[in-house]
Amino acid sequence: MRAYGGLGQGFLYSNEEPRYAQKSVTFTGASGLGLAATNTVWFTVSGGAVIVRFIAGRVTTNLAGATATLTLGVVGSTSLFIGVTTATGLVTTADLWVSTTPTAAGIALPAATKDILCDTNIVSAVATANITSGVLVLDIVWEPLTDGATLVPA
């Protein structure tokens, strides 16, 4: 493994190209799919550490669920990427989810959603009430830091 890059170039942590993964979740209110006080596993990290180059969410069907809230992070730090967000604010007219305030049209990626080192699964945590419906898609660009490290949709 080596690090390389130069002035005006991106810095890569490995000799491999960054990789892309995507996962879509349809919330139903069931365990792991929007039930309050449970996590949804989005991506499984194994074999070592990875660098999350960026992670971003997109709403394709409005989320519903009274006072439900949602965070995005990793096991042990469930709001590492995105803090507490009101789930009903995640709608197709404000479809970009990279911060606690869903946004329409475009937004600069916040520091918490890029260049993050992790070695455990990426999860969202539901609190307050169930998320009973809606579809959220997460897109991630990552690269292995440790030889043999992988990140795959769960």
Short mmCIF file of N, CA and C in Angstrom, two decimals:
data_model
loop_
_atom_site.label_atom_id
_atom_site.label_comp_id
_atom_site.label_asym_id
_atom_site.label_seq_id
_atom_site.Cartn_x
_atom_site.Cartn_y
_atom_site.Cartn_z
N MET A 1 0.84 -1.16 0.00
CA MET A 1 0.00 0.00 0.00
C MET A 1 0.89 1.23 0.00
N ARG A 2 0.49 2.23 -0.74
CA ARG A 2 1.28 3.45 -0.80
C ARG A 2 0.35 4.65 -0.92
N ALA A 3 0.85 5.78 -0.55
CA ALA A 3 0.11 7.03 -0.71
C ALA A 3 0.79 7.84 -1.79
N TYR A 4 -0.01 8.45 -2.64
CA TYR A 4 0.58 9.27 -3.67
C TYR A 4 -0.36 10.40 -4.04
N GLY A 5 0.16 11.39 -4.67
CA GLY A 5 -0.60 12.56 -5.09
C GLY A 5 0.36 13.73 -5.19
N GLY A 6 -0.06 14.74 -5.83
CA GLY A 6 0.80 15.90 -6.00
C GLY A 6 -0.02 17.17 -5.90
N LEU A 7 0.64 18.27 -6.01
CA LEU A 7 0.00 19.57 -5.93
C LEU A 7 -1.12 19.64 -6.96
N GLY A 8 -2.32 19.94 -6.49
CA GLY A 8 -3.46 20.06 -7.38
C GLY A 8 -4.09 18.74 -7.76
N GLN A 9 -3.57 17.64 -7.22
CA GLN A 9 -4.13 16.32 -7.51
C GLN A 9 -4.81 15.78 -6.27
N GLY A 10 -5.73 14.86 -6.49
CA GLY A 10 -6.34 14.17 -5.36
C GLY A 10 -5.31 13.30 -4.69
N PHE A 11 -5.50 13.04 -3.43
CA PHE A 11 -4.58 12.20 -2.68
C PHE A 11 -5.22 10.83 -2.51
N LEU A 12 -4.57 9.81 -3.00
CA LEU A 12 -5.06 8.44 -2.88
C LEU A 12 -4.29 7.73 -1.79
N TYR A 13 -4.97 6.91 -1.02
CA TYR A 13 -4.35 6.21 0.09
C TYR A 13 -3.86 4.83 -0.30
N SER A 14 -4.25 4.36 -1.47
CA SER A 14 -3.83 3.03 -1.90
C SER A 14 -3.44 3.11 -3.37
N ASN A 15 -2.97 2.01 -3.89
CA ASN A 15 -2.62 1.99 -5.30
C ASN A 15 -3.80 1.54 -6.15
N GLU A 16 -4.98 1.55 -5.58
CA GLU A 16 -6.19 1.16 -6.29
C GLU A 16 -7.08 2.38 -6.50
N GLU A 17 -7.87 2.35 -7.55
CA GLU A 17 -8.81 3.43 -7.82
C GLU A 17 -9.92 3.43 -6.76
N PRO A 18 -10.47 4.60 -6.45
CA PRO A 18 -11.63 4.63 -5.56
C PRO A 18 -12.76 3.80 -6.16
N ARG A 19 -13.59 3.25 -5.30
CA ARG A 19 -14.67 2.36 -5.71
C ARG A 19 -16.01 2.99 -5.35
N TYR A 20 -17.04 2.56 -6.06
CA TYR A 20 -18.39 3.10 -5.88
C TYR A 20 -19.34 1.99 -5.46
N ALA A 21 -20.25 2.30 -4.54
CA ALA A 21 -21.30 1.36 -4.17
C ALA A 21 -22.58 2.15 -3.92
N GLN A 22 -23.70 1.47 -4.07
CA GLN A 22 -25.00 2.10 -3.86
C GLN A 22 -25.93 1.10 -3.20
N LYS A 23 -26.79 1.60 -2.33
CA LYS A 23 -27.82 0.75 -1.74
C LYS A 23 -29.10 1.55 -1.58
N SER A 24 -30.21 0.91 -1.86
CA SER A 24 -31.53 1.50 -1.70
C SER A 24 -32.26 0.74 -0.59
N VAL A 25 -32.94 1.48 0.28
CA VAL A 25 -33.73 0.85 1.34
C VAL A 25 -35.16 1.38 1.27
N THR A 26 -36.11 0.45 1.30
CA THR A 26 -37.52 0.79 1.41
C THR A 26 -37.91 0.61 2.86
N PHE A 27 -38.24 1.72 3.51
CA PHE A 27 -38.62 1.68 4.93
C PHE A 27 -40.05 1.18 5.07
N THR A 28 -40.25 0.28 6.06
CA THR A 28 -41.57 -0.30 6.31
C THR A 28 -41.99 -0.19 7.77
N GLY A 29 -41.06 0.17 8.64
CA GLY A 29 -41.33 0.18 10.07
C GLY A 29 -40.92 -1.11 10.75
N ALA A 30 -40.43 -2.08 9.97
CA ALA A 30 -39.97 -3.36 10.54
C ALA A 30 -38.56 -3.19 11.11
N SER A 31 -38.13 -4.16 11.88
CA SER A 31 -36.79 -4.13 12.46
C SER A 31 -35.73 -4.06 11.36
N GLY A 32 -34.83 -3.10 11.47
CA GLY A 32 -33.80 -2.90 10.46
C GLY A 32 -34.28 -2.14 9.24
N LEU A 33 -35.57 -1.83 9.21
CA LEU A 33 -36.16 -1.10 8.08
C LEU A 33 -37.03 0.05 8.56
N GLY A 34 -36.59 0.68 9.65
CA GLY A 34 -37.31 1.86 10.12
C GLY A 34 -37.93 1.73 11.50
N LEU A 35 -37.79 0.58 12.13
CA LEU A 35 -38.32 0.41 13.49
C LEU A 35 -37.51 1.27 14.44
N ALA A 36 -38.20 2.05 15.26
CA ALA A 36 -37.52 2.92 16.22
C ALA A 36 -36.59 2.11 17.11
N ALA A 37 -35.44 2.67 17.41
CA ALA A 37 -34.41 2.08 18.27
C ALA A 37 -33.69 0.91 17.61
N THR A 38 -33.77 0.81 16.28
CA THR A 38 -33.00 -0.21 15.55
C THR A 38 -32.16 0.48 14.48
N ASN A 39 -31.12 -0.21 14.06
CA ASN A 39 -30.25 0.29 12.99
C ASN A 39 -30.56 -0.41 11.68
N THR A 40 -30.36 0.30 10.60
CA THR A 40 -30.38 -0.28 9.26
C THR A 40 -28.93 -0.36 8.81
N VAL A 41 -28.49 -1.55 8.45
CA VAL A 41 -27.12 -1.71 7.96
C VAL A 41 -27.13 -1.44 6.46
N TRP A 42 -26.37 -0.43 6.04
CA TRP A 42 -26.30 -0.05 4.64
C TRP A 42 -25.13 -0.73 3.93
N PHE A 43 -23.96 -0.66 4.56
CA PHE A 43 -22.76 -1.22 3.94
C PHE A 43 -21.98 -2.00 4.98
N THR A 44 -21.47 -3.15 4.59
CA THR A 44 -20.65 -3.99 5.45
C THR A 44 -19.18 -3.74 5.13
N VAL A 45 -18.43 -3.38 6.16
CA VAL A 45 -16.99 -3.16 6.03
C VAL A 45 -16.29 -4.35 6.68
N SER A 46 -15.35 -4.95 5.96
CA SER A 46 -14.63 -6.09 6.53
C SER A 46 -13.20 -6.12 6.01
N GLY A 47 -12.37 -6.88 6.68
CA GLY A 47 -10.99 -7.08 6.25
C GLY A 47 -10.04 -5.94 6.56
N GLY A 48 -10.50 -4.94 7.32
CA GLY A 48 -9.63 -3.82 7.67
C GLY A 48 -10.35 -2.49 7.56
N ALA A 49 -9.58 -1.44 7.34
CA ALA A 49 -10.12 -0.08 7.32
C ALA A 49 -10.28 0.43 5.90
N VAL A 50 -11.30 1.28 5.72
CA VAL A 50 -11.55 1.94 4.45
C VAL A 50 -11.63 3.45 4.67
N ILE A 51 -11.35 4.19 3.62
CA ILE A 51 -11.54 5.63 3.61
C ILE A 51 -12.82 5.90 2.82
N VAL A 52 -13.79 6.53 3.47
CA VAL A 52 -15.00 6.94 2.78
C VAL A 52 -14.69 8.28 2.12
N ARG A 53 -14.56 8.28 0.81
CA ARG A 53 -14.26 9.51 0.07
C ARG A 53 -15.45 10.45 0.15
N PHE A 54 -16.67 9.91 -0.05
CA PHE A 54 -17.88 10.67 0.26
C PHE A 54 -19.05 9.70 0.34
N ILE A 55 -20.07 10.13 1.08
CA ILE A 55 -21.31 9.40 1.18
C ILE A 55 -22.44 10.41 1.12
N ALA A 56 -23.48 10.09 0.37
CA ALA A 56 -24.60 11.00 0.20
C ALA A 56 -25.89 10.22 0.01
N GLY A 57 -26.98 10.76 0.53
CA GLY A 57 -28.28 10.13 0.39
C GLY A 57 -29.18 10.89 -0.58
N ARG A 58 -30.07 10.13 -1.22
CA ARG A 58 -31.08 10.70 -2.11
C ARG A 58 -32.42 10.05 -1.82
N VAL A 59 -33.45 10.86 -1.71
CA VAL A 59 -34.80 10.36 -1.46
C VAL A 59 -35.46 10.10 -2.80
N THR A 60 -36.02 8.89 -2.98
CA THR A 60 -36.77 8.61 -4.21
C THR A 60 -38.26 8.48 -3.95
N THR A 61 -38.64 8.23 -2.69
CA THR A 61 -40.05 8.24 -2.26
C THR A 61 -40.07 8.86 -0.87
N ASN A 62 -40.95 9.84 -0.65
CA ASN A 62 -41.02 10.55 0.62
C ASN A 62 -41.02 9.60 1.82
N LEU A 63 -40.24 9.94 2.85
CA LEU A 63 -40.27 9.18 4.10
C LEU A 63 -41.43 9.66 4.96
N ALA A 64 -42.04 8.73 5.69
CA ALA A 64 -43.17 9.04 6.56
C ALA A 64 -42.94 8.37 7.90
N GLY A 65 -43.53 8.95 8.94
CA GLY A 65 -43.40 8.34 10.25
C GLY A 65 -43.47 9.32 11.39
N ALA A 66 -44.58 10.02 11.50
CA ALA A 66 -44.85 10.92 12.64
C ALA A 66 -43.62 11.74 13.01
N THR A 67 -43.04 11.48 14.17
CA THR A 67 -41.90 12.26 14.67
C THR A 67 -40.58 11.52 14.53
N ALA A 68 -40.51 10.56 13.62
CA ALA A 68 -39.32 9.74 13.45
C ALA A 68 -38.10 10.58 13.08
N THR A 69 -36.95 10.16 13.60
CA THR A 69 -35.68 10.80 13.25
C THR A 69 -34.71 9.74 12.74
N LEU A 70 -33.71 10.21 12.00
CA LEU A 70 -32.76 9.31 11.35
C LEU A 70 -31.37 9.93 11.43
N THR A 71 -30.37 9.10 11.69
CA THR A 71 -28.97 9.53 11.64
C THR A 71 -28.22 8.58 10.72
N LEU A 72 -27.00 8.97 10.34
CA LEU A 72 -26.16 8.11 9.50
C LEU A 72 -24.75 8.11 10.06
N GLY A 73 -24.22 6.92 10.28
CA GLY A 73 -22.88 6.80 10.83
C GLY A 73 -22.36 5.39 10.71
N VAL A 74 -21.65 4.97 11.73
CA VAL A 74 -21.09 3.62 11.78
C VAL A 74 -21.47 3.00 13.11
N VAL A 75 -21.35 1.69 13.20
CA VAL A 75 -21.62 1.00 14.46
C VAL A 75 -20.74 1.63 15.54
N GLY A 76 -21.35 2.05 16.62
CA GLY A 76 -20.62 2.68 17.71
C GLY A 76 -20.58 4.19 17.64
N SER A 77 -20.94 4.76 16.48
CA SER A 77 -21.00 6.22 16.30
C SER A 77 -22.03 6.51 15.21
N THR A 78 -23.30 6.32 15.55
CA THR A 78 -24.35 6.31 14.53
C THR A 78 -24.68 7.66 13.92
N SER A 79 -24.05 8.73 14.40
CA SER A 79 -24.25 10.03 13.75
C SER A 79 -22.93 10.59 13.22
N LEU A 80 -21.98 9.73 12.93
CA LEU A 80 -20.67 10.17 12.44
C LEU A 80 -20.78 11.01 11.17
N PHE A 81 -21.60 10.58 10.23
CA PHE A 81 -21.74 11.28 8.95
C PHE A 81 -22.81 12.37 8.99
N ILE A 82 -24.01 12.02 9.47
CA ILE A 82 -25.13 12.96 9.49
C ILE A 82 -25.85 12.82 10.83
N GLY A 83 -26.06 13.95 11.48
CA GLY A 83 -26.74 13.97 12.77
C GLY A 83 -28.25 13.79 12.65
N VAL A 84 -28.93 14.01 13.75
CA VAL A 84 -30.38 13.77 13.84
C VAL A 84 -31.13 14.61 12.81
N THR A 85 -31.87 13.90 11.96
CA THR A 85 -32.66 14.50 10.89
C THR A 85 -34.10 14.05 11.04
N THR A 86 -35.05 14.97 10.96
CA THR A 86 -36.47 14.59 11.00
C THR A 86 -36.79 13.84 9.71
N ALA A 87 -37.25 12.60 9.87
CA ALA A 87 -37.47 11.73 8.71
C ALA A 87 -38.48 12.30 7.73
N THR A 88 -39.52 12.95 8.23
CA THR A 88 -40.55 13.48 7.32
C THR A 88 -40.04 14.67 6.51
N GLY A 89 -38.86 15.19 6.83
CA GLY A 89 -38.23 16.23 6.02
C GLY A 89 -37.51 15.66 4.80
N LEU A 90 -37.34 14.33 4.79
CA LEU A 90 -36.69 13.66 3.66
C LEU A 90 -37.74 13.35 2.61
N VAL A 91 -37.93 14.28 1.70
CA VAL A 91 -38.97 14.19 0.68
C VAL A 91 -38.36 14.44 -0.69
N THR A 92 -39.09 14.11 -1.74
CA THR A 92 -38.55 14.23 -3.09
C THR A 92 -38.32 15.68 -3.52
N THR A 93 -38.94 16.64 -2.84
CA THR A 93 -38.70 18.05 -3.17
C THR A 93 -37.49 18.61 -2.42
N ALA A 94 -36.97 17.87 -1.44
CA ALA A 94 -35.71 18.18 -0.74
C ALA A 94 -34.99 16.85 -0.62
N ASP A 95 -34.54 16.34 -1.77
CA ASP A 95 -34.14 14.94 -1.88
C ASP A 95 -32.69 14.64 -1.55
N LEU A 96 -31.86 15.65 -1.37
CA LEU A 96 -30.44 15.40 -1.09
C LEU A 96 -30.19 15.39 0.40
N TRP A 97 -29.63 14.28 0.91
CA TRP A 97 -29.41 14.14 2.35
C TRP A 97 -27.92 14.01 2.63
N VAL A 98 -27.30 15.11 3.02
CA VAL A 98 -25.90 15.10 3.42
C VAL A 98 -25.70 15.87 4.73
N SER A 99 -26.79 16.39 5.27
CA SER A 99 -26.73 17.12 6.54
C SER A 99 -28.08 16.96 7.24
N THR A 100 -28.21 17.57 8.38
CA THR A 100 -29.47 17.46 9.14
C THR A 100 -30.61 18.21 8.48
N THR A 101 -30.31 18.98 7.45
CA THR A 101 -31.34 19.70 6.70
C THR A 101 -31.34 19.19 5.26
N PRO A 102 -32.31 18.34 4.89
CA PRO A 102 -32.39 17.87 3.51
C PRO A 102 -32.50 19.06 2.55
N THR A 103 -31.91 18.91 1.37
CA THR A 103 -31.75 20.03 0.45
C THR A 103 -32.21 19.64 -0.95
N ALA A 104 -32.72 20.64 -1.67
CA ALA A 104 -33.07 20.44 -3.08
C ALA A 104 -31.98 21.02 -3.96
N ALA A 105 -31.84 20.50 -5.14
CA ALA A 105 -31.02 21.04 -6.23
C ALA A 105 -29.52 20.80 -6.08
N GLY A 106 -28.86 21.24 -5.01
CA GLY A 106 -27.43 21.03 -4.87
C GLY A 106 -26.91 21.59 -3.56
N ILE A 107 -25.79 21.03 -3.11
CA ILE A 107 -25.18 21.46 -1.86
C ILE A 107 -23.72 21.00 -1.85
N ALA A 108 -22.85 21.80 -1.28
CA ALA A 108 -21.46 21.38 -1.09
C ALA A 108 -21.44 20.27 -0.05
N LEU A 109 -20.65 19.25 -0.29
CA LEU A 109 -20.58 18.15 0.67
C LEU A 109 -19.94 18.63 1.97
N PRO A 110 -20.62 18.42 3.09
CA PRO A 110 -20.04 18.80 4.39
C PRO A 110 -18.84 17.92 4.73
N ALA A 111 -17.95 18.44 5.55
CA ALA A 111 -16.74 17.71 5.94
C ALA A 111 -17.06 16.36 6.56
N ALA A 112 -18.14 16.24 7.30
CA ALA A 112 -18.47 14.98 7.97
C ALA A 112 -18.86 13.86 7.01
N THR A 113 -19.13 14.19 5.75
CA THR A 113 -19.53 13.15 4.79
C THR A 113 -18.41 12.76 3.83
N LYS A 114 -17.19 13.24 4.10
CA LYS A 114 -16.11 12.90 3.18
C LYS A 114 -14.79 12.72 3.92
N ASP A 115 -13.95 11.86 3.33
CA ASP A 115 -12.62 11.56 3.86
C ASP A 115 -12.66 11.10 5.32
N ILE A 116 -13.49 10.08 5.57
CA ILE A 116 -13.67 9.51 6.90
C ILE A 116 -13.10 8.10 6.92
N LEU A 117 -12.30 7.81 7.92
CA LEU A 117 -11.72 6.48 8.12
C LEU A 117 -12.67 5.65 8.97
N CYS A 118 -12.95 4.42 8.53
CA CYS A 118 -13.77 3.53 9.37
C CYS A 118 -13.40 2.08 9.12
N ASP A 119 -13.70 1.25 10.11
CA ASP A 119 -13.44 -0.19 9.99
C ASP A 119 -14.62 -1.00 10.50
N THR A 120 -15.80 -0.39 10.49
CA THR A 120 -17.01 -1.07 10.93
C THR A 120 -18.17 -0.70 10.01
N ASN A 121 -19.28 -1.41 10.11
CA ASN A 121 -20.40 -1.24 9.20
C ASN A 121 -20.99 0.17 9.24
N ILE A 122 -21.48 0.60 8.09
CA ILE A 122 -22.16 1.89 7.97
C ILE A 122 -23.65 1.65 8.18
N VAL A 123 -24.22 2.41 9.13
CA VAL A 123 -25.61 2.19 9.55
C VAL A 123 -26.35 3.52 9.66
N SER A 124 -27.68 3.43 9.61
CA SER A 124 -28.52 4.55 10.01
C SER A 124 -29.28 4.09 11.24
N ALA A 125 -29.57 5.04 12.12
CA ALA A 125 -30.30 4.74 13.36
C ALA A 125 -31.60 5.52 13.36
N VAL A 126 -32.67 4.83 13.69
CA VAL A 126 -34.00 5.44 13.77
C VAL A 126 -34.33 5.65 15.24
N ALA A 127 -34.84 6.84 15.55
CA ALA A 127 -35.22 7.12 16.94
C ALA A 127 -36.59 7.79 16.96
N THR A 128 -37.12 7.94 18.14
CA THR A 128 -38.36 8.64 18.42
C THR A 128 -39.61 7.89 17.98
N ALA A 129 -39.70 7.53 16.70
CA ALA A 129 -40.86 6.80 16.18
C ALA A 129 -40.41 6.02 14.94
N ASN A 130 -41.25 5.09 14.50
CA ASN A 130 -40.94 4.29 13.32
C ASN A 130 -40.99 5.12 12.04
N ILE A 131 -40.11 4.80 11.10
CA ILE A 131 -40.24 5.31 9.73
C ILE A 131 -41.07 4.25 9.01
N THR A 132 -42.29 4.60 8.64
CA THR A 132 -43.25 3.60 8.17
C THR A 132 -43.26 3.40 6.66
N SER A 133 -42.70 4.36 5.93
CA SER A 133 -42.62 4.19 4.47
C SER A 133 -41.60 5.17 3.90
N GLY A 134 -41.27 4.94 2.64
CA GLY A 134 -40.33 5.80 1.94
C GLY A 134 -39.13 5.03 1.46
N VAL A 135 -38.44 5.62 0.49
CA VAL A 135 -37.25 4.98 -0.09
C VAL A 135 -36.09 5.98 -0.06
N LEU A 136 -34.96 5.52 0.46
CA LEU A 136 -33.74 6.31 0.53
C LEU A 136 -32.63 5.53 -0.14
N VAL A 137 -31.83 6.21 -0.95
CA VAL A 137 -30.70 5.60 -1.64
C VAL A 137 -29.43 6.24 -1.11
N LEU A 138 -28.43 5.42 -0.76
CA LEU A 138 -27.13 5.95 -0.37
C LEU A 138 -26.10 5.59 -1.44
N ASP A 139 -25.32 6.60 -1.83
CA ASP A 139 -24.21 6.43 -2.76
C ASP A 139 -22.92 6.69 -1.99
N ILE A 140 -21.90 5.87 -2.24
CA ILE A 140 -20.64 6.00 -1.51
C ILE A 140 -19.47 5.76 -2.45
N VAL A 141 -18.46 6.57 -2.33
CA VAL A 141 -17.18 6.35 -3.01
C VAL A 141 -16.17 6.10 -1.90
N TRP A 142 -15.41 5.02 -2.05
CA TRP A 142 -14.50 4.60 -0.98
C TRP A 142 -13.26 3.97 -1.58
N GLU A 143 -12.26 3.82 -0.73
CA GLU A 143 -11.07 3.06 -1.13
C GLU A 143 -10.51 2.34 0.10
N PRO A 144 -9.88 1.20 -0.12
CA PRO A 144 -9.31 0.45 1.01
C PRO A 144 -8.08 1.18 1.56
N LEU A 145 -7.97 1.21 2.86
CA LEU A 145 -6.75 1.71 3.49
C LEU A 145 -5.87 0.51 3.84
N THR A 146 -6.51 -0.55 4.27
CA THR A 146 -5.83 -1.79 4.64
C THR A 146 -5.91 -2.76 3.46
N ASP A 147 -4.81 -3.43 3.14
CA ASP A 147 -4.86 -4.45 2.11
C ASP A 147 -5.96 -5.46 2.44
N GLY A 148 -6.84 -5.72 1.47
CA GLY A 148 -7.90 -6.68 1.66
C GLY A 148 -9.18 -6.12 2.24
N ALA A 149 -9.21 -4.84 2.60
CA ALA A 149 -10.42 -4.24 3.15
C ALA A 149 -11.48 -4.13 2.05
N THR A 150 -12.73 -4.38 2.43
CA THR A 150 -13.84 -4.30 1.48
C THR A 150 -15.00 -3.53 2.10
N LEU A 151 -15.83 -2.98 1.23
CA LEU A 151 -17.08 -2.33 1.60
C LEU A 151 -18.08 -2.77 0.55
N VAL A 152 -19.16 -3.41 1.01
CA VAL A 152 -20.18 -3.91 0.08
C VAL A 152 -21.56 -3.57 0.63
N PRO A 153 -22.55 -3.39 -0.26
CA PRO A 153 -23.91 -3.18 0.23
C PRO A 153 -24.35 -4.36 1.10
N ALA A 154 -25.00 -4.06 2.21
CA ALA A 154 -25.44 -5.12 3.14
C ALA A 154 -26.69 -5.80 2.62
#
